[in-house]
CSV table of C-alpha atoms in Angstrom, one decimal:
chain,number,residue,atom,x,y,z
E,220,UNK,CA,9.7,10.5,10.4
E,221,UNK,CA,10.2,10.8,6.9
E,222,UNK,CA,11.8,14.1,7.4
E,223,UNK,CA,13.5,13.1,10.2
E,224,UNK,CA,15.5,10.3,8.1
E,225,UNK,CA,16.3,12.6,4.7
E,226,UNK,CA,18.6,15.3,5.4
E,227,UNK,CA,17.7,17.4,2.9
E,228,UNK,CA,14.1,17.8,3.5
E,229,UNK,CA,13.8,21.3,4.0
E,230,UNK,CA,15.9,22.2,0.5
E,231,UNK,CA,13.6,20.3,-1.2
E,232,UNK,CA,10.3,21.0,0.2
E,233,UNK,CA,11.9,24.3,-0.4
E,234,UNK,CA,12.0,23.8,-3.9
E,235,UNK,CA,8.5,22.2,-3.9
E,236,UNK,CA,6.7,25.6,-2.4
E,237,UNK,CA,9.2,28.2,-4.7
E,238,UNK,CA,11.1,26.7,-7.4
E,239,UNK,CA,13.4,28.5,-8.4
E,240,UNK,CA,14.1,30.1,-12.0
E,241,UNK,CA,15.4,26.9,-13.9
E,242,UNK,CA,14.9,24.3,-10.7
E,243,UNK,CA,13.0,20.9,-12.1
E,244,UNK,CA,10.4,21.0,-9.7
E,245,UNK,CA,9.5,17.5,-11.1
E,246,UNK,CA,12.8,15.8,-11.4
E,247,UNK,CA,12.8,16.6,-7.9
E,248,UNK,CA,9.3,14.8,-7.3
E,249,UNK,CA,10.5,11.9,-9.5
E,250,UNK,CA,13.7,11.3,-8.0
E,251,UNK,CA,12.0,11.3,-4.4
E,252,UNK,CA,9.1,8.6,-4.5
E,253,UNK,CA,10.1,6.4,-7.6
E,254,UNK,CA,9.6,3.5,-4.9
E,255,UNK,CA,6.4,4.7,-4.0
E,256,UNK,CA,5.6,4.2,-7.6
E,257,UNK,CA,7.4,0.7,-7.7
E,258,UNK,CA,5.2,-0.4,-5.1
E,259,UNK,CA,2.4,1.0,-6.7
E,260,UNK,CA,2.6,-0.3,-10.1
E,261,UNK,CA,3.9,-3.8,-8.6
E,262,UNK,CA,0.1,-3.4,-7.1
E,263,UNK,CA,-1.8,-2.6,-10.4
E,264,UNK,CA,-0.2,-5.7,-12.0
E,265,UNK,CA,-0.8,-8.1,-9.2
E,266,UNK,CA,-4.7,-6.7,-9.4
E,267,UNK,CA,-4.2,-7.3,-13.2
E,268,UNK,CA,-3.2,-11.0,-13.0
E,269,UNK,CA,-5.6,-11.6,-10.3
E,270,UNK,CA,-8.6,-10.5,-13.3
E,271,UNK,CA,-7.2,-12.7,-15.5
E,272,UNK,CA,-7.4,-15.6,-13.3
E,273,UNK,CA,-11.4,-14.8,-12.9
E,274,UNK,CA,-11.6,-14.6,-16.8
E,275,UNK,CA,-9.4,-18.2,-16.5
E,276,UNK,CA,-11.9,-19.6,-13.8
E,277,UNK,CA,-14.8,-18.4,-15.6
E,278,UNK,CA,-13.3,-20.6,-19.1
E,279,UNK,CA,-12.5,-23.2,-16.8
E,280,UNK,CA,-15.5,-23.3,-14.6
E,281,UNK,CA,-17.9,-22.7,-17.8
E,282,UNK,CA,-19.4,-20.0,-15.9
E,283,UNK,CA,-20.3,-17.0,-18.3
E,284,UNK,CA,-21.0,-13.7,-17.4
E,285,UNK,CA,-22.9,-11.5,-15.9
E,286,UNK,CA,-23.1,-14.9,-13.8
E,287,UNK,CA,-20.5,-15.2,-10.6
E,288,UNK,CA,-22.0,-18.2,-9.3
E,289,UNK,CA,-22.6,-21.6,-9.6
E,290,UNK,CA,-19.5,-23.3,-9.9
E,291,UNK,CA,-17.8,-23.7,-6.0
E,292,UNK,CA,-14.3,-23.4,-7.7
E,293,UNK,CA,-15.1,-20.2,-9.7
E,294,UNK,CA,-16.8,-18.6,-6.8
E,295,UNK,CA,-13.7,-18.5,-5.2
E,296,UNK,CA,-11.3,-17.1,-7.7
E,297,UNK,CA,-13.6,-14.1,-8.5
E,298,UNK,CA,-14.2,-13.2,-4.5
E,299,UNK,CA,-10.1,-13.6,-3.9
E,300,UNK,CA,-10.2,-11.1,-6.7
E,301,UNK,CA,-13.4,-8.7,-6.3
E,302,UNK,CA,-11.9,-8.8,-2.0
E,303,UNK,CA,-8.6,-8.3,-3.3
E,304,UNK,CA,-9.7,-4.9,-5.6
E,305,UNK,CA,-11.5,-4.1,-2.5
E,306,UNK,CA,-8.7,-3.3,-0.7
E,307,UNK,CA,-6.6,-2.5,-3.3
E,308,UNK,CA,-7.9,1.7,-3.0
E,309,UNK,CA,-7.3,1.8,0.7
E,310,UNK,CA,-3.7,0.1,0.1
E,311,UNK,CA,-2.5,2.2,-2.0
E,312,UNK,CA,-3.9,5.7,-0.1
E,313,UNK,CA,-2.5,4.4,3.1
E,314,UNK,CA,1.0,3.4,1.3
E,315,UNK,CA,1.5,6.6,-0.5
E,316,UNK,CA,0.6,8.5,2.7
E,317,UNK,CA,3.2,6.9,5.0
E,318,UNK,CA,5.1,7.1,2.5
E,319,UNK,CA,5.5,10.7,1.9
E,320,UNK,CA,4.7,11.6,5.7
E,321,UNK,CA,5.9,9.2,8.1
E,322,UNK,CA,9.2,6.7,6.2
E,323,UNK,CA,9.6,5.8,2.7
E,324,UNK,CA,11.6,2.9,2.6
E,325,UNK,CA,9.6,1.9,6.4
E,326,UNK,CA,6.3,2.4,4.1
E,327,UNK,CA,7.6,0.2,0.8
E,328,UNK,CA,8.7,-3.1,2.8
E,329,UNK,CA,5.2,-2.6,4.0
E,330,UNK,CA,3.8,-2.9,0.9
E,331,UNK,CA,6.0,-5.1,-0.2
E,332,UNK,CA,4.7,-7.2,2.6
E,333,UNK,CA,1.4,-6.5,2.0
E,334,UNK,CA,1.5,-7.6,-1.6
E,335,UNK,CA,2.6,-10.9,-0.9
E,336,UNK,CA,0.7,-11.8,1.4
E,337,UNK,CA,-2.4,-10.6,-1.0
E,338,UNK,CA,-0.9,-13.0,-3.8
E,339,UNK,CA,-1.0,-15.9,-1.2
E,340,UNK,CA,-4.7,-15.2,0.3
E,341,UNK,CA,-5.4,-15.4,-3.3
E,342,UNK,CA,-4.2,-18.3,-4.0
E,343,UNK,CA,-5.2,-19.8,-1.0
E,344,UNK,CA,-8.5,-18.7,-1.2
E,345,UNK,CA,-8.7,-19.8,-4.9
E,346,UNK,CA,-7.8,-23.5,-3.4
E,347,UNK,CA,-9.6,-23.6,0.2
E,348,UNK,CA,-11.8,-20.9,1.7
E,349,UNK,CA,-9.2,-22.1,5.1
E,350,UNK,CA,-6.2,-21.2,2.9
E,351,UNK,CA,-6.9,-17.7,2.6
E,352,UNK,CA,-7.5,-16.8,6.6
E,353,UNK,CA,-3.5,-16.6,7.5
E,354,UNK,CA,-2.2,-14.3,4.5
E,355,UNK,CA,-5.3,-12.3,5.0
E,356,UNK,CA,-5.1,-12.1,9.3
E,357,UNK,CA,-1.2,-10.8,7.9
E,358,UNK,CA,-2.2,-8.7,5.0
E,359,UNK,CA,-4.7,-6.8,7.5
E,360,UNK,CA,-2.0,-6.6,9.6
E,361,UNK,CA,0.4,-4.9,7.4
E,362,UNK,CA,-2.7,-2.0,6.0
E,363,UNK,CA,-3.0,-1.3,9.8
E,364,UNK,CA,0.3,-0.6,10.0
E,365,UNK,CA,0.4,1.4,7.0
E,366,UNK,CA,-3.0,3.1,8.5
E,367,UNK,CA,-0.5,4.0,12.1
E,368,UNK,CA,2.4,5.0,10.0
E,369,UNK,CA,-0.2,7.5,7.4
E,370,UNK,CA,-1.4,9.1,10.7
E,371,UNK,CA,1.2,9.9,13.0
E,372,UNK,CA,3.2,11.1,9.8
E,373,UNK,CA,0.3,13.3,8.7
E,374,UNK,CA,-0.1,14.1,12.6
E,375,UNK,CA,3.3,15.1,13.2
E,376,UNK,CA,3.3,17.0,10.3
E,377,UNK,CA,0.3,19.5,11.4
E,378,UNK,CA,1.5,19.7,14.6
E,379,UNK,CA,4.3,20.8,13.3
E,380,UNK,CA,3.4,23.3,10.5
E,381,UNK,CA,0.2,24.6,12.5
E,382,UNK,CA,2.1,24.1,16.4
E,383,UNK,CA,5.4,24.4,16.0
E,384,UNK,CA,6.1,21.6,17.7
E,385,UNK,CA,7.2,18.5,16.4
E,386,UNK,CA,6.0,15.0,18.6
E,387,UNK,CA,8.5,13.0,17.0
E,388,UNK,CA,11.8,15.5,17.5
E,389,UNK,CA,10.7,15.4,20.8
E,390,UNK,CA,9.4,11.7,21.7
E,391,UNK,CA,13.4,11.0,20.3
E,392,UNK,CA,15.1,13.2,22.5
E,393,UNK,CA,13.3,12.5,25.3
E,394,UNK,CA,13.9,8.8,24.9
E,395,UNK,CA,18.0,9.7,24.3
E,396,UNK,CA,17.9,11.4,27.7
């Protein structure tokens, strides 16, 4: 789908796969993927923020490393950070795959919503275990959407490349009838 939204996709693919003398291959990549990179950086900064919150909670509630239990308020902050860290590799992987193979604009929008949901999850969980649920479900939905888009994009690419059949284009022409 990504290539359906970009009229220069075929030309860019040719440049990336077999650059001509004098062509700057990395400039094409930088131009094309800066939005995905920005969301990735925002995600890393969010993870760093969560890490700092654990450090502050350790000091506030007098929980010295390596202890991770003892004070319920600290434990919620710690668990919110740990849960967010566990899901980050899944998020960033699906963000990039969906962005490259399906639609970068859609992946970026969903990525922003996912990061916002993780922030709300962290804040909610830090206050009460029950306040984490709504943002957790929303974030999980955003992650599943990214997984779906990534899967469709890769499947479309494989079918197009190896079978000479583009399911998304075929579906579009069928729906437009």
